[in-house]
mmCIF file of C-alpha atoms in Angstrom:
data_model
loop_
_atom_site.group_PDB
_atom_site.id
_atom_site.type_symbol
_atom_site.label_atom_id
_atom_site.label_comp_id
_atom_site.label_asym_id
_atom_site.label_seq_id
_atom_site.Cartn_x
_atom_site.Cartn_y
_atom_site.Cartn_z
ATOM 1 C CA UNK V 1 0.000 0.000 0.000
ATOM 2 C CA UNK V 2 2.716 2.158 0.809
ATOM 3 C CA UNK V 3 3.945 1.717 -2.663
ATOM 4 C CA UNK V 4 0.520 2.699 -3.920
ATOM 5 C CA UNK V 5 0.335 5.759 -2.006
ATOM 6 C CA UNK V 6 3.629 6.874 -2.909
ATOM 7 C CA UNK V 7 2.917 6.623 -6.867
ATOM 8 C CA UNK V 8 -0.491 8.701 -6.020
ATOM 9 C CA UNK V 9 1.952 11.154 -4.561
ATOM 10 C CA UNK V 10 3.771 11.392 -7.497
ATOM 11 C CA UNK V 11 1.294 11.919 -9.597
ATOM 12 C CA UNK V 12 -0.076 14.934 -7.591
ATOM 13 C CA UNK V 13 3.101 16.652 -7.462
ATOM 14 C CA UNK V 14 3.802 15.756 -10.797
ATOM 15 C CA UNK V 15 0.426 17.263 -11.703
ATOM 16 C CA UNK V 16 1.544 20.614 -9.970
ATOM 17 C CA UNK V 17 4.673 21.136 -11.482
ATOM 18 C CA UNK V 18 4.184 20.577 -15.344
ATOM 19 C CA UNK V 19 2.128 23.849 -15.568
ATOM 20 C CA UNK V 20 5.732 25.196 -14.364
ATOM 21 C CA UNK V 21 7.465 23.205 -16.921
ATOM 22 C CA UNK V 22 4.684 24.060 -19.716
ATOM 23 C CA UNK V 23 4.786 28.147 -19.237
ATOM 24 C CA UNK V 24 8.594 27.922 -18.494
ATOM 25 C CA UNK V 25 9.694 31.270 -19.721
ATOM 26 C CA UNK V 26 6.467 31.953 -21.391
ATOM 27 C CA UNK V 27 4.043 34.794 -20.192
ATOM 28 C CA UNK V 28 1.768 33.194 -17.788
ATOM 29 C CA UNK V 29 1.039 35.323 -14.606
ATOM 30 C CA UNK V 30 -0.490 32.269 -12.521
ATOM 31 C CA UNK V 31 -2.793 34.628 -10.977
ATOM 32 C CA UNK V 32 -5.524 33.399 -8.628
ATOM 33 C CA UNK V 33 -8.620 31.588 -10.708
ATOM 34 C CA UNK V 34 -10.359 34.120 -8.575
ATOM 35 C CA UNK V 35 -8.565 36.993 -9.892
ATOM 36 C CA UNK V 36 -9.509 36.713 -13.338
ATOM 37 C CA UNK V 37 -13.254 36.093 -12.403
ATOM 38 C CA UNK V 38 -12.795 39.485 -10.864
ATOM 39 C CA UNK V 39 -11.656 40.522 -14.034
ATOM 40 C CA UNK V 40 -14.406 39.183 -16.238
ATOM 41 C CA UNK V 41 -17.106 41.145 -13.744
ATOM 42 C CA UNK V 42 -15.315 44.519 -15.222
ATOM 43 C CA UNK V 43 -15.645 43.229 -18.859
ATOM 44 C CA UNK V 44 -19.754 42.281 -18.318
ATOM 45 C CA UNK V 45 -20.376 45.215 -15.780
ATOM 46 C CA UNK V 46 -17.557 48.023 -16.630
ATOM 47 C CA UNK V 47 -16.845 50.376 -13.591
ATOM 48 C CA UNK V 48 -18.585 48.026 -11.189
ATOM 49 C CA UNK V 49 -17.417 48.964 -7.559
ATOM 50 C CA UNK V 50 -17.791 46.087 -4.990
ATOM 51 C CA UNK V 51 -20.105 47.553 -2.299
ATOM 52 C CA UNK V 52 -18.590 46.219 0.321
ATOM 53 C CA UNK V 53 -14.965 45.730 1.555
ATOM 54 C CA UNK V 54 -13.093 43.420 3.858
ATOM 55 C CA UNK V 55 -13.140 44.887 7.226
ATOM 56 C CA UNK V 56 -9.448 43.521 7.809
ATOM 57 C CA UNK V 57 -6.848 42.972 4.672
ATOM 58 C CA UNK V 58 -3.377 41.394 5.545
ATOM 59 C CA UNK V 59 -1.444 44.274 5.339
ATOM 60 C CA UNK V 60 1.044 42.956 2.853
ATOM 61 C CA UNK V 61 1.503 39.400 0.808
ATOM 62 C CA UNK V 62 4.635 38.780 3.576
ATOM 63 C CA UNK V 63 1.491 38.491 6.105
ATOM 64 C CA UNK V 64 -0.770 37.248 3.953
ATOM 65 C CA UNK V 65 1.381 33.994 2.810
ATOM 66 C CA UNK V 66 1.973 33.866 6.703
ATOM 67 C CA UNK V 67 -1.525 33.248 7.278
ATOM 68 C CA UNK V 68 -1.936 30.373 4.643
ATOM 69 C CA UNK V 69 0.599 28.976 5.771
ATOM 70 C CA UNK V 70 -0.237 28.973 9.154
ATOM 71 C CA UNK V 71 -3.886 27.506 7.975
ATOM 72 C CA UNK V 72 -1.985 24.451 6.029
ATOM 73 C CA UNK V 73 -0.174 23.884 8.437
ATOM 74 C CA UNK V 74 -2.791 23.638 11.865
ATOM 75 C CA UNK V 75 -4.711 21.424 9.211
ATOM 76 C CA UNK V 76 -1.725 19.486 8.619
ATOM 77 C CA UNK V 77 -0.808 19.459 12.133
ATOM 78 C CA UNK V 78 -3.842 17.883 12.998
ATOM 79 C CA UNK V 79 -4.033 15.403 10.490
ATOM 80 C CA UNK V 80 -0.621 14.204 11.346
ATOM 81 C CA UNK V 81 -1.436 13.806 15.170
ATOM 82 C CA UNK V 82 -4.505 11.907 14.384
ATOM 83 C CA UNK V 83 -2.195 9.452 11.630
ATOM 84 C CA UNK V 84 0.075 9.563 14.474
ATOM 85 C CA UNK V 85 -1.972 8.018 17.328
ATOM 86 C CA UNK V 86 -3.821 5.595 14.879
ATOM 87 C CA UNK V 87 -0.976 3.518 13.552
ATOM 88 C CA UNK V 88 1.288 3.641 16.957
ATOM 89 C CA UNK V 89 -1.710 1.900 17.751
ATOM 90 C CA UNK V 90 -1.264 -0.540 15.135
ATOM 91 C CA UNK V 91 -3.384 -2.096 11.890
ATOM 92 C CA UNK V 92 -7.201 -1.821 13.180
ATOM 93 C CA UNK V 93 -9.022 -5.117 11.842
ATOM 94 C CA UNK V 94 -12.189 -4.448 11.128
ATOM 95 C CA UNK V 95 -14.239 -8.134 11.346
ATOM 96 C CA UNK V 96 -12.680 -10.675 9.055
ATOM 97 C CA UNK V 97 -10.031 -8.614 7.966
ATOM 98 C CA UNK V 98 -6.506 -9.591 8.652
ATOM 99 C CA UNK V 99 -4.113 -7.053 9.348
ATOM 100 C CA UNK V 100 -1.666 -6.223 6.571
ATOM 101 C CA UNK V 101 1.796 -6.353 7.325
ATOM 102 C CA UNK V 102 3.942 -3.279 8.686
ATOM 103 C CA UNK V 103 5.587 -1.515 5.410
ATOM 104 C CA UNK V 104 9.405 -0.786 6.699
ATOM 105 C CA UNK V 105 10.016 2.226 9.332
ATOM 106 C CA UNK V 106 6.172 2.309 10.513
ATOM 107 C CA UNK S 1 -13.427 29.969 -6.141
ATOM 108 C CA UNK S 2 -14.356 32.214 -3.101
ATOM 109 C CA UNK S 3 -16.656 35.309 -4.547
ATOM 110 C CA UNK S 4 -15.015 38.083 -3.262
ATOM 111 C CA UNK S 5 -16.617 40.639 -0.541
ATOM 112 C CA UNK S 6 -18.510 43.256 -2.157
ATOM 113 C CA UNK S 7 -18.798 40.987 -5.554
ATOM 114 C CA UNK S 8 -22.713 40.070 -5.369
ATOM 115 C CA UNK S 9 -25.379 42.500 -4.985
ATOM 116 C CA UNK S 10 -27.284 42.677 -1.615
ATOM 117 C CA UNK S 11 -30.078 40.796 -2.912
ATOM 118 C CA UNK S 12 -27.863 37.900 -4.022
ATOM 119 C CA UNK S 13 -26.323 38.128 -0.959
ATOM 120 C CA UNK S 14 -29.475 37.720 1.299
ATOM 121 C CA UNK S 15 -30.725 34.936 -0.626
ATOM 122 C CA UNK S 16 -28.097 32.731 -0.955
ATOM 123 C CA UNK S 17 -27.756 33.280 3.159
ATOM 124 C CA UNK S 18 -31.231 32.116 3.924
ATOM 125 C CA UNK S 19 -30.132 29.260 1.404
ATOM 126 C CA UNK S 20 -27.322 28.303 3.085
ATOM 127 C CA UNK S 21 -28.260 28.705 6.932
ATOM 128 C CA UNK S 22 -30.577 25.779 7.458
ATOM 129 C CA UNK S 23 -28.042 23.194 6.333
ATOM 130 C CA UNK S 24 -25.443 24.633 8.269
ATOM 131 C CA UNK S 25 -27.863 24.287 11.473
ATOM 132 C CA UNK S 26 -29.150 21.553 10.530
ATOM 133 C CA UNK S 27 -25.516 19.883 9.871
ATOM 134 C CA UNK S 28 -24.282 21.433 13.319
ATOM 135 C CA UNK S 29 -27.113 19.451 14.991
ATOM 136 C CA UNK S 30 -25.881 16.762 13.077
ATOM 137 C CA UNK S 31 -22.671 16.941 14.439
ATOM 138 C CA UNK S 32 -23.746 17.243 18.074
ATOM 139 C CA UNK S 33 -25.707 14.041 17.778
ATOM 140 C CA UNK S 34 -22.664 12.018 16.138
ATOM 141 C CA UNK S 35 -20.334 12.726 18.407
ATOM 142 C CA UNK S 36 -23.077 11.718 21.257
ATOM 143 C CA UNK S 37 -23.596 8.688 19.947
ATOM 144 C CA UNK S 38 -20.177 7.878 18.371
ATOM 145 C CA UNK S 39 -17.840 10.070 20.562
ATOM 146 C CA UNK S 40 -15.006 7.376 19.175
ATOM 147 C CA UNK S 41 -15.470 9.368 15.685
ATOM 148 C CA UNK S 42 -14.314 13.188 17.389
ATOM 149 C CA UNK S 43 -10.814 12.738 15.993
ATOM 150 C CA UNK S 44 -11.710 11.934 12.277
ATOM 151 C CA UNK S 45 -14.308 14.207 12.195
ATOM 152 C CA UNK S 46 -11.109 16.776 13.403
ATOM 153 C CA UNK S 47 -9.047 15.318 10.852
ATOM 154 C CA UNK S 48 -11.249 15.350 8.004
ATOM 155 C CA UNK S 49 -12.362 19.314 9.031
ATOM 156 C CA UNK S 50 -8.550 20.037 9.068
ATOM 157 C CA UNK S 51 -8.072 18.320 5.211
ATOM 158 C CA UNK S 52 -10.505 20.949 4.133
ATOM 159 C CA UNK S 53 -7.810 23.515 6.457
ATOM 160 C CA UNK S 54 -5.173 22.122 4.360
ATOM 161 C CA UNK S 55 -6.475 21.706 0.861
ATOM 162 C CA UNK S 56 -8.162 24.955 0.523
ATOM 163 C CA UNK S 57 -4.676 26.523 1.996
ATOM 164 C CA UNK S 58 -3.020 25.453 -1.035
ATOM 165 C CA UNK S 59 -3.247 27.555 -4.333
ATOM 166 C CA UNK S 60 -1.519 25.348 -6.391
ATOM 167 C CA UNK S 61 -0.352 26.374 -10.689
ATOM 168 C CA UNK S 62 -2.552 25.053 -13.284
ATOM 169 C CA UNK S 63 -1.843 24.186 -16.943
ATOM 170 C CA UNK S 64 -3.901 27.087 -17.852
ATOM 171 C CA UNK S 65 -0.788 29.603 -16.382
ATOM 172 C CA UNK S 66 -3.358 30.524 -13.337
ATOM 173 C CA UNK S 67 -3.104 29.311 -9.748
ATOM 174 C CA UNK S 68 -6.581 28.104 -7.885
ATOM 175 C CA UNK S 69 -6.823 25.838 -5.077
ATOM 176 C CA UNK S 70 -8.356 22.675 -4.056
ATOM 177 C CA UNK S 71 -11.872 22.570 -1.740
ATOM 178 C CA UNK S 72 -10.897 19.027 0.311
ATOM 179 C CA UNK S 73 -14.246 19.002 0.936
ATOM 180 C CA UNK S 74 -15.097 15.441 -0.467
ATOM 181 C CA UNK S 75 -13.128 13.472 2.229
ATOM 182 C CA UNK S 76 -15.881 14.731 5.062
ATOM 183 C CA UNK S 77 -18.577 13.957 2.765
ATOM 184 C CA UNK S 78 -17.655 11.011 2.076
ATOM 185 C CA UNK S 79 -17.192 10.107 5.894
ATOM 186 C CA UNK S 80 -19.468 11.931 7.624
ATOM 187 C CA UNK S 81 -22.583 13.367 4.643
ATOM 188 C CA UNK S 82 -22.914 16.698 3.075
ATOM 189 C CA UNK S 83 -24.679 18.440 6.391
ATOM 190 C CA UNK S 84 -21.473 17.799 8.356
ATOM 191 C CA UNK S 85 -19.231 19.086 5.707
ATOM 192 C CA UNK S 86 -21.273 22.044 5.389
ATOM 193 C CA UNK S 87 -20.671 23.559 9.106
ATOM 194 C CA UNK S 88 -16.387 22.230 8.816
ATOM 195 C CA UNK S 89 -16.331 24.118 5.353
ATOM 196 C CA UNK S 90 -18.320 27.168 6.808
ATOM 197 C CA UNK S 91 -15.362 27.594 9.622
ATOM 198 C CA UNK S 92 -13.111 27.270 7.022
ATOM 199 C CA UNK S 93 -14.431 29.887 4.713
ATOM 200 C CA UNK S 94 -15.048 32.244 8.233
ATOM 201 C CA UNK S 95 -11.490 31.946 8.877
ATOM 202 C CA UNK S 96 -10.761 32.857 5.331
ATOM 203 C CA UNK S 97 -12.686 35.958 5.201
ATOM 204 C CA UNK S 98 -12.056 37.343 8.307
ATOM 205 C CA UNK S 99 -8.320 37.146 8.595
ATOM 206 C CA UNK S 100 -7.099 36.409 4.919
ATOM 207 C CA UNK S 101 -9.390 39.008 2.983
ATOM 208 C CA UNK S 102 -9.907 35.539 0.930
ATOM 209 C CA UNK S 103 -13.905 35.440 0.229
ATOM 210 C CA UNK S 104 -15.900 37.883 2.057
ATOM 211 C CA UNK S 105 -18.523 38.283 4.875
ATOM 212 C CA UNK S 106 -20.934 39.779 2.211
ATOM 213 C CA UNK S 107 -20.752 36.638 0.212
ATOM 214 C CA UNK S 108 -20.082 33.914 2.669
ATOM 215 C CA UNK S 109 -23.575 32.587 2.409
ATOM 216 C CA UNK S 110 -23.373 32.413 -1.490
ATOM 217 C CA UNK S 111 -19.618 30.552 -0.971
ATOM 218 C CA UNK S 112 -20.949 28.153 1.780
ATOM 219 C CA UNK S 113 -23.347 27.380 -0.848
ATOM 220 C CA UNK S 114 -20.788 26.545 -3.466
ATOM 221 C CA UNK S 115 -18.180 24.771 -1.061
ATOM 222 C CA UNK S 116 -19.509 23.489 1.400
ATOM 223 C CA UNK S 117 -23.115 22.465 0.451
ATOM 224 C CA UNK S 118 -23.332 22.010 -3.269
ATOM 225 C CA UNK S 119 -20.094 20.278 -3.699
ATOM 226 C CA UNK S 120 -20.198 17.925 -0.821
ATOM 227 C CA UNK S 121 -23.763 16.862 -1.865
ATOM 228 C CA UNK S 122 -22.355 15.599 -5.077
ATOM 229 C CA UNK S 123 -19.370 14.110 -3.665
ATOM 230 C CA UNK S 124 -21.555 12.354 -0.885
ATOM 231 C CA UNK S 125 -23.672 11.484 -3.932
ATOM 232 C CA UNK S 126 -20.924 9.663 -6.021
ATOM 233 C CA UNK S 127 -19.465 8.084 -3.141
ATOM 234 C CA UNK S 128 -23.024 6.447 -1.784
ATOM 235 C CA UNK S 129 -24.006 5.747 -5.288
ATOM 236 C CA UNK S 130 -20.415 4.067 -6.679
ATOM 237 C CA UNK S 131 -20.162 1.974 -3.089
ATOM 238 C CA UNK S 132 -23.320 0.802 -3.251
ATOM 239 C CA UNK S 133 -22.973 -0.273 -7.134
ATOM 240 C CA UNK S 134 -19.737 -2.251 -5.819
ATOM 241 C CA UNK S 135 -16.972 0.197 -6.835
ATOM 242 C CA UNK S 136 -14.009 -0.141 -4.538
ATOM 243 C CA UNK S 137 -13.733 2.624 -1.465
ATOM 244 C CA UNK S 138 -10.802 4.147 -3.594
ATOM 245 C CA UNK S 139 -12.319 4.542 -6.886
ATOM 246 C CA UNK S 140 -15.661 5.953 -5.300
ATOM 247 C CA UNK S 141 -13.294 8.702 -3.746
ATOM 248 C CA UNK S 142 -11.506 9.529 -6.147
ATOM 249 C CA UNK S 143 -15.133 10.446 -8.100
ATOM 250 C CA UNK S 144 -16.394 12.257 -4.931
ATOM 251 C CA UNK S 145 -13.441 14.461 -4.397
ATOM 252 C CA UNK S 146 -12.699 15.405 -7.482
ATOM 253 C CA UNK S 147 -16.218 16.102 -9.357
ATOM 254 C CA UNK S 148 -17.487 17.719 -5.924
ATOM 255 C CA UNK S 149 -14.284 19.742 -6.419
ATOM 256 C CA UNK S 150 -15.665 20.907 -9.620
ATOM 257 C CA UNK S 151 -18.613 20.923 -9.114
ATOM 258 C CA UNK S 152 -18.544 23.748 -6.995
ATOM 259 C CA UNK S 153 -16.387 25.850 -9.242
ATOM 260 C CA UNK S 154 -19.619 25.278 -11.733
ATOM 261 C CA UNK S 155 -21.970 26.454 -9.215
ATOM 262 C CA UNK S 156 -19.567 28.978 -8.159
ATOM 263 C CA UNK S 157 -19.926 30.818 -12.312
ATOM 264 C CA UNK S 158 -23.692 29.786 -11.984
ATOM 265 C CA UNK S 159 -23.892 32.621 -9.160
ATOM 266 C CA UNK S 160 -21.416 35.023 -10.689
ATOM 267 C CA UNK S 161 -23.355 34.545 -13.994
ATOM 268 C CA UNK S 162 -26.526 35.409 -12.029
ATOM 269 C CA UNK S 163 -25.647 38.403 -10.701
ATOM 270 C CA UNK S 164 -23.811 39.956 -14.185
ATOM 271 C CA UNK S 165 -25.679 38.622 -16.968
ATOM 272 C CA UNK S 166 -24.095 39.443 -19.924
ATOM 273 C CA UNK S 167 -25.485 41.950 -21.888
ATOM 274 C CA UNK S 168 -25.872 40.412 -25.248
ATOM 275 C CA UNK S 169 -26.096 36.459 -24.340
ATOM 276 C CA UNK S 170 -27.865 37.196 -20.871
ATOM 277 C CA UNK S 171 -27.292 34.862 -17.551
ATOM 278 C CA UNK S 172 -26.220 31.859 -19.620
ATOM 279 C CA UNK S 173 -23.840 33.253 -22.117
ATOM 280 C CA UNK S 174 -22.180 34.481 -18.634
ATOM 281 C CA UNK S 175 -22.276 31.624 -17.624
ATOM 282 C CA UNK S 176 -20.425 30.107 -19.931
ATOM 283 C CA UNK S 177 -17.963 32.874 -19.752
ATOM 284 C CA UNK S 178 -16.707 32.231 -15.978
ATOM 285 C CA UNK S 179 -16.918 28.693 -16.511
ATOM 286 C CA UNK S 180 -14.046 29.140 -19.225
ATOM 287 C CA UNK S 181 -12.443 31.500 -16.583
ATOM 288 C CA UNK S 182 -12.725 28.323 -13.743
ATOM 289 C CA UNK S 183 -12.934 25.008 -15.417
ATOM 290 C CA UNK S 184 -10.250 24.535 -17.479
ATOM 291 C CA UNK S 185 -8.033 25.865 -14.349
ATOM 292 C CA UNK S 186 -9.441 23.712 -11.947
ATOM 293 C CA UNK S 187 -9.639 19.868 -14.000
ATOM 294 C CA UNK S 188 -5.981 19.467 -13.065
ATOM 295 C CA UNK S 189 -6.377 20.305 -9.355
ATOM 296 C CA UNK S 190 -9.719 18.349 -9.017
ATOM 297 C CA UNK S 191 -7.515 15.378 -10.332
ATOM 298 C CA UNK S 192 -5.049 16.329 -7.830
ATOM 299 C CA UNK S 193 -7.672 16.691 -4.976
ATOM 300 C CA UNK S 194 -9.231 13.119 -6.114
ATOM 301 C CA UNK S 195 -5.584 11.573 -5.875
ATOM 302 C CA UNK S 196 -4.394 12.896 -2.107
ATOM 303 C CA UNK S 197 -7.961 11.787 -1.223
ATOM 304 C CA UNK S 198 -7.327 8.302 -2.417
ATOM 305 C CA UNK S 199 -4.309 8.143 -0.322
ATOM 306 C CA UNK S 200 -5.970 9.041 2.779
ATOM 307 C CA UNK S 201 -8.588 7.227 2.214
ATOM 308 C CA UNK S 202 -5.771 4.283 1.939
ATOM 309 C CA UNK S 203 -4.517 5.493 4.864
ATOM 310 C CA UNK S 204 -7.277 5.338 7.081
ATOM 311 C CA UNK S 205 -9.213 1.875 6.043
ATOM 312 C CA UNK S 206 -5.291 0.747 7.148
ATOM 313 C CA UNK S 207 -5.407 2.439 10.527
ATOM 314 C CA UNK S 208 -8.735 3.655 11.382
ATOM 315 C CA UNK S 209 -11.085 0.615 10.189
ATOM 316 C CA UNK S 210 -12.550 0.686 13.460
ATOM 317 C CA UNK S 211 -13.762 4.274 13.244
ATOM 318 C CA UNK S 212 -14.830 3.128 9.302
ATOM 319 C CA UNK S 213 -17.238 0.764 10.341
ATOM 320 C CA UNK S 214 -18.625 3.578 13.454
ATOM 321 C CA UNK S 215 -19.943 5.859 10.942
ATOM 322 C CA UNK S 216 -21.615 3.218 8.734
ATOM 323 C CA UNK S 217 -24.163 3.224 6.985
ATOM 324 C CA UNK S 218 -22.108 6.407 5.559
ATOM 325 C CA UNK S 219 -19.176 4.392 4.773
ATOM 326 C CA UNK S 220 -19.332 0.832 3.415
ATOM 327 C CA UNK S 221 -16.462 -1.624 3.256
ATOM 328 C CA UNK S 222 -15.772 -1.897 -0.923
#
């Protein structure tokens, strides 16, 4: 399974680099998806002005990337302390399932 | 895919609130229930609130030279149904809109709707529906996560269409137009978001079968 897992892996990261690879040195901006949806309201509705703004903004991207990371990482944080305690407690068999063997360093 | 504050007009606003209230009452009553009568399922439901933490953290590049990010909601519907989904997706987005600017109090009902309602209803539709024709626990979440993923990028233009029709080809020619802006961006990382899912989902029928076979009938061994 391990094996399995790792090829998954693979395939995600592979998945997020090529678009690196593809626009290597082209003119791609990799704005946010949400950006250009922004953008597309100005083409439909020009001068539209949002009616309301946020009543805090992260004062710069520094703080802003701070934050997201700080949200990946209690999320990941989490998910590794529940991983954790569930396989230092071992395989759980459900009913007529035999445990699976240990994959090395686990 | 978060509409951004200010982005929807009051009315839209409003309605998509009243929309999206009920099911995020109803799924925190949900919640409150589950962990009353299952209290062994606190930490997955934890877990599975913190994958959405993690996934919608993530902006990650698309082939289309933009950046958007996964929704993770799929894993928790999967697990746990849409309702519950709905209130770990609405902290999520809260968190988002108050400190990160990302999304907006304005339009958090209309982005509950498209994250953490819409989306998760599919997934927990696919994964229900491909289990229960015999499709093995992986394949059934790889569906769920990734068309519940796009899914609610779809629903996501739908609501951006409604509120700026376009002037010659109306709501649906709008329509069409954000889709183009989201979908071709987000098929890669809805593909990604059905592959990590997989892995947990691996992960814990290996070490949490126990908890599994708690929350049946929403999960069913493949």
């Amino acid at each position: 399974m391990l094996k399995r897992n790792l090829l998954l892996l693979f395939a995600v990261i592979a998945l997020a680099i090529l678009p690196l690879v593809i626009h290597h040195g082209g003119t791609a901006e990799f704005n946010g998806a949400d950006n250009e949806a922004a953008k597309l309201v100005e083409t439909l509705r020009p001068g539209y002005q949002p009616w309301f703004t946020p009543i805090w903004e992260p004062p710069s991207g520094e703080i802003a990337s701070l934050l997201f990371a700080l949200q990946a990482a209690i999320g990941a944080g989490l998910i590794g302390f529940y991983f954790g305690r569930r396989s230092a407690s071992g395989p759980r068999s459900a009913p007529g399932r035999r445990p699976e063997k240990l994959a090395p360093g686990e | 895919m978060h509409i951004m504050e200010g982005y929807l007009p009051l009315s839209h606003c409003l309605g998509w609130a009243a929309v999206s209230l009920p099911v995020v009452v109803y799924g925190s009553r949900r919640i409150i229930r589950l962990l009353n009568e299952k209290p062994e399922t606190k930490m997955l439901l934890a877990a599975s609130g913190a994958y959405v933490f993690v996934l919608s953290a993530l902006k990650i590049p698309s082939v289309t030279g933009s950046c958007s990010h996964p929704t993770g909601t799929g894993l928790a519907a999967g697990l746990f149904g849409p309702a519950v989904t709905a209130v770990l997706g609405t902290i999520v987005l809260l968190f988002q809109a108050l400190l990160l600017a990302h999304g907006g109090l304005s339009t958090l009902g209309a982005n509950v709707f498209s994250m953490a309602i819409a989306g998760p209803f599919v997934a927990y539709g696919l994964y229900r529906g491909l289990t229960g024709i015999g499709a093995s626990a992986a394949l059934a979440i790889f569906a769920a996560a990734a068309l519940g993923d796009l899914a609610t990028y779809c629903v996501t233009a739908l609501q951006l269409a409604l509120a700026f029709p376009d002037p010659v080809s109306g709501t649906l020619g709008a329509a069409a137009k954000f889709l183009a802006v989201f979908a071709p961006t987000q098929v890669p990382l809805a593909i990604s978001e059905g592959l990590l899912t997989v892995i947990v989902m691996n992960l814990l029928q290996r070490y949490s079968a126990d908890e599994l076979s708690a929350l049946k009938p929403a999960v069913r061994e493949a």
